[in-house]
XYZ file of C-alpha atoms in Angstrom:
270
model
C -0.376 24.159 0.222
C 2.656 22.307 1.507
C 3.107 19.465 3.950
C 4.495 20.900 7.217
C 7.556 18.881 8.262
C 6.116 18.234 11.746
C 2.879 16.994 10.206
C 4.719 14.713 7.781
C 6.820 13.301 10.590
C 3.646 12.571 12.580
C 2.146 10.355 9.860
C 4.207 7.259 10.620
C 3.689 7.362 14.419
C -0.028 7.876 13.773
C -0.080 4.837 11.481
C 1.785 2.747 14.045
C -0.506 3.865 16.863
C -3.602 3.156 14.809
C -2.334 -0.256 13.766
C -1.443 -1.219 17.335
C -4.835 -0.049 18.616
C -6.709 -2.006 15.948
C -4.611 -5.151 16.360
C -4.748 -5.037 20.154
C -8.469 -4.331 20.416
C -9.153 -8.029 20.954
C -6.910 -8.017 24.049
C -8.736 -5.355 26.005
C -11.266 -6.337 28.708
C -14.731 -7.342 27.566
C -16.257 -4.359 29.323
C -14.161 -1.987 27.221
C -15.054 -3.809 24.004
C -18.736 -3.612 24.827
C -18.765 0.084 25.733
C -15.805 1.917 24.149
C -13.777 -0.083 21.624
C -16.749 -1.878 20.121
C -16.266 -3.709 16.799
C -18.202 -0.934 15.046
C -16.029 1.777 16.590
C -12.836 -0.029 15.610
C -14.078 -0.721 12.081
C -15.115 2.906 11.607
C -11.838 4.159 13.074
C -9.832 1.929 10.759
C -11.834 3.091 7.735
C -11.314 6.773 8.569
C -7.571 6.323 9.169
C -7.128 4.427 5.892
C -9.062 7.039 3.931
C -6.992 9.821 5.478
C -3.664 8.218 4.608
C -4.744 7.299 1.074
C -6.029 10.797 0.347
C -2.830 12.330 1.704
C -0.747 10.037 -0.497
C -2.818 10.796 -3.606
C -2.989 14.570 -3.140
C 0.651 15.109 -2.236
C 1.952 12.723 -4.904
C 0.057 14.825 -7.448
C 1.388 18.049 -5.958
C 4.887 16.581 -5.994
C 4.502 15.861 -9.699
C 3.451 19.464 -10.316
C 6.506 20.707 -8.429
C 8.799 19.200 -11.073
C 9.276 21.130 -14.271
C 7.678 19.933 -17.505
C 9.879 17.370 -19.202
C 11.393 16.060 -15.979
C 11.239 12.241 -16.274
C 10.031 11.742 -12.686
C 6.999 13.979 -13.200
C 4.878 11.309 -14.955
C 6.016 8.747 -12.384
C 4.603 10.797 -9.509
C 1.409 11.362 -11.479
C 0.973 7.636 -12.018
C 1.609 7.044 -8.324
C -0.967 9.698 -7.442
C -3.580 8.134 -9.726
C -2.892 4.697 -8.275
C -3.300 5.936 -4.711
C -6.447 7.853 -5.657
C -7.916 4.641 -7.080
C -7.085 2.964 -3.752
C -8.811 5.869 -1.973
C -11.970 5.516 -4.082
C -12.000 1.765 -3.487
C -11.713 2.264 0.262
C -14.324 5.036 0.085
C -16.814 2.571 -1.416
C -16.416 0.515 1.782
C -17.153 3.499 4.051
C -20.980 3.278 4.046
C -20.796 -0.334 5.188
C -18.011 0.114 7.725
C -18.935 3.500 9.192
C -22.714 3.786 8.782
C -24.213 0.301 8.425
C -21.763 -1.576 10.664
C -21.481 -4.372 8.109
C -18.660 -6.125 6.317
C -18.407 -4.737 2.766
C -19.458 -7.098 -0.019
C -16.708 -9.121 -1.663
C -16.277 -8.991 -4.605
C -17.567 -5.466 -5.212
C -16.903 -2.301 -7.187
C -13.973 -1.681 -4.837
C -12.142 -4.618 -6.384
C -12.488 -3.060 -9.834
C -10.804 0.081 -8.507
C -8.081 -1.887 -6.711
C -7.395 -3.832 -9.908
C -7.098 -0.559 -11.839
C -4.717 0.862 -9.236
C -2.065 -1.845 -9.401
C -1.025 -1.309 -13.058
C -0.720 2.418 -12.338
C 1.519 1.811 -9.312
C 3.657 -0.768 -11.120
C 4.052 1.508 -14.138
C 4.991 4.407 -11.827
C 7.833 2.417 -10.265
C 9.281 1.394 -13.607
C 9.126 5.015 -14.792
C 10.996 6.000 -11.617
C 13.673 3.417 -12.434
C 14.123 4.775 -15.935
C 14.178 8.371 -14.676
C 16.825 7.614 -12.046
C 18.956 5.844 -14.630
C 18.751 8.887 -16.907
C 19.638 11.131 -13.969
C 22.845 9.180 -13.344
C 21.870 7.374 -10.157
C 23.982 4.268 -9.394
C 21.471 1.827 -10.892
C 24.086 -0.864 -11.540
C 24.700 -2.836 -14.688
C 21.865 -4.363 -16.664
C 22.900 -7.949 -15.748
C 22.983 -7.086 -12.043
C 19.538 -5.513 -12.233
C 18.105 -8.490 -14.086
C 19.722 -10.814 -11.564
C 18.233 -8.967 -8.605
C 14.810 -8.822 -10.261
C 14.987 -12.562 -10.968
C 15.979 -13.303 -7.369
C 13.116 -11.241 -5.970
C 10.680 -12.806 -8.422
C 11.891 -16.304 -7.492
C 11.490 -15.571 -3.785
C 7.987 -14.225 -4.364
C 7.121 -17.260 -6.486
C 8.251 -19.607 -3.712
C 6.253 -17.750 -1.060
C 3.323 -17.519 -3.432
C 3.347 -21.243 -4.086
C 3.247 -22.050 -0.383
C 0.631 -19.457 0.497
C -1.599 -19.551 -2.559
C -1.844 -23.306 -3.152
C -4.504 -23.701 -0.428
C -6.274 -20.629 -1.806
C -6.435 -22.145 -5.285
C -7.656 -25.473 -3.945
C -10.297 -23.924 -1.703
C -13.955 -24.467 -2.490
C -14.835 -20.814 -3.098
C -16.677 -19.025 -5.941
C -14.526 -18.562 -9.043
C -14.436 -14.751 -8.960
C -13.605 -14.639 -5.264
C -10.852 -17.200 -5.755
C -9.432 -15.249 -8.691
C -9.264 -12.087 -6.596
C -7.725 -13.920 -3.637
C -4.930 -15.026 -5.949
C -4.664 -11.807 -7.971
C -4.036 -9.460 -5.063
C -0.938 -11.227 -3.657
C 0.413 -11.839 -7.177
C 0.084 -8.145 -8.040
C 1.748 -7.279 -4.736
C 4.663 -9.555 -5.624
C 4.986 -7.856 -9.023
C 4.939 -4.472 -7.266
C 7.771 -5.536 -4.960
C 10.178 -6.255 -7.835
C 10.649 -2.645 -9.094
C 10.453 -1.361 -5.508
C 13.415 -3.518 -4.473
C 15.314 -2.297 -7.546
C 14.614 1.276 -6.486
C 15.821 0.536 -2.955
C 19.031 -0.906 -4.415
C 19.495 2.266 -6.436
C 18.993 4.566 -3.467
C 20.975 2.480 -0.960
C 24.116 4.196 -2.190
C 22.581 7.346 -0.729
C 21.767 5.836 2.682
C 20.922 8.609 5.104
C 19.956 10.854 2.206
C 16.554 12.067 1.152
C 15.916 9.575 -1.651
C 16.704 6.637 0.623
C 14.180 7.797 3.246
C 11.459 8.228 0.639
C 11.913 4.781 -0.862
C 12.474 3.018 2.432
C 9.042 4.240 3.562
C 7.420 3.324 0.248
C 9.005 -0.146 0.201
C 7.868 -0.824 3.765
C 4.382 0.316 2.782
C 4.250 -2.074 -0.165
C 5.568 -4.920 2.004
C 2.791 -4.405 4.574
C 0.272 -4.187 1.719
C 1.506 -7.545 0.465
C 1.333 -9.048 3.959
C -2.214 -7.785 4.399
C -3.377 -9.229 1.076
C -1.666 -12.567 1.750
C -3.229 -12.804 5.212
C -6.628 -11.919 3.794
C -6.407 -14.581 1.085
C -4.800 -17.367 3.134
C -6.570 -16.963 6.473
C -9.886 -16.446 4.722
C -9.853 -19.904 3.143
C -8.271 -21.404 6.280
C -11.336 -20.185 8.193
C -9.243 -18.737 11.008
C -11.326 -16.472 13.204
C -10.330 -13.314 15.019
C -7.682 -12.183 12.523
C -9.564 -9.250 10.975
C -7.944 -6.700 13.333
C -4.482 -7.953 12.337
C -5.307 -7.685 8.633
C -6.699 -4.170 9.053
C -3.586 -3.215 11.034
C -1.391 -4.293 8.098
C -3.338 -2.031 5.749
C -3.198 0.906 8.155
C 0.582 0.561 8.407
C 0.873 0.160 4.642
C -1.091 3.281 3.780
C 0.575 5.275 6.552
C 4.067 4.381 5.362
C 3.223 5.169 1.746
C 1.779 8.517 2.806
C 4.921 9.165 4.870
C 7.177 8.537 1.885
C 5.075 10.760 -0.378
C 4.930 13.566 2.179
C 8.676 13.405 2.712
C 9.244 13.717 -1.039
C 6.853 16.650 -1.164
C 8.815 18.384 1.579
C 11.929 18.096 -0.550
C 10.467 19.636 -3.679
C 7.987 22.122 -2.187
C-alpha cells in the first residue's frame, strides 16, 4: 500500500477546508445551525477528520520507517514518530463516543490525557533522532555553537510567550490536575518546537527540495498544535465563550499538516 500522490496532495486542502468550516460555523445563519451545521454535527465532523488525519500520519510514518533498510539512522526516528501519532490517535479515539455518539464534551482530565502525555516524549525523541541522523548523513546542520545558539533563542522566545500566556493559567482557581495539564501541554509543545526549528534550519539549504517540503509541513503542524493547546489553556481560564470552533480548527490544521508531511515523505521512499 502506498500513498497516491494525488491523495497526499489533497490532505492539506482537506485540512484547510475542514478547519475553515469548523471555525466559520458560528457565522452561518441560525436556521442553518439549527438544521444542518448543528453543534453535534460539527463536533462529530471535527472528531472524524482528526481521527482520519492522525491514523494516516501513524500508519504512513510506520510504513516509511519500514521502507528504510535496517541500520539506517532515520528508521527509528520514523518509528518513534509513528508511535507518537498513534498515541495521539488513541487519545482522540477515546473522545469519539462523547463527541460522535453522546453529543457531550469529553471529560477533562481523562484517559486521553495519559495517552497525550505519553505521545509527547515519543515525538520529541523522534525529532532529536532525526537531527542526529541528518548530521551523520552529512546534511548542513551547522556548527555546534550555532545549533546551541538557535536552540537557546527558540527556547527563550517560547519561555517569554509561555510566561505571558501561562501566568493567568497558573493563577487560575482550577483543580490541581487540570491546572497541571493546562500548563504541561503548551510547555511540551514549546519543547517540541525546539528540535523542529533545528530541523527546518538544516533543510532550509535544500529549499524547494523534498526534505524541505516534509519538514515545512511538519513544523507548521506542530505550530498549530501549540497554538491550539495555548488557546485551550488560556481561553479556558479566561472564561471566553464561543472559541471552541477556533480551537478545534487549530487541531484539524495541525493534524492535517503533520499527515501531509508524513505522506509526502512516504511518497519519496515508497
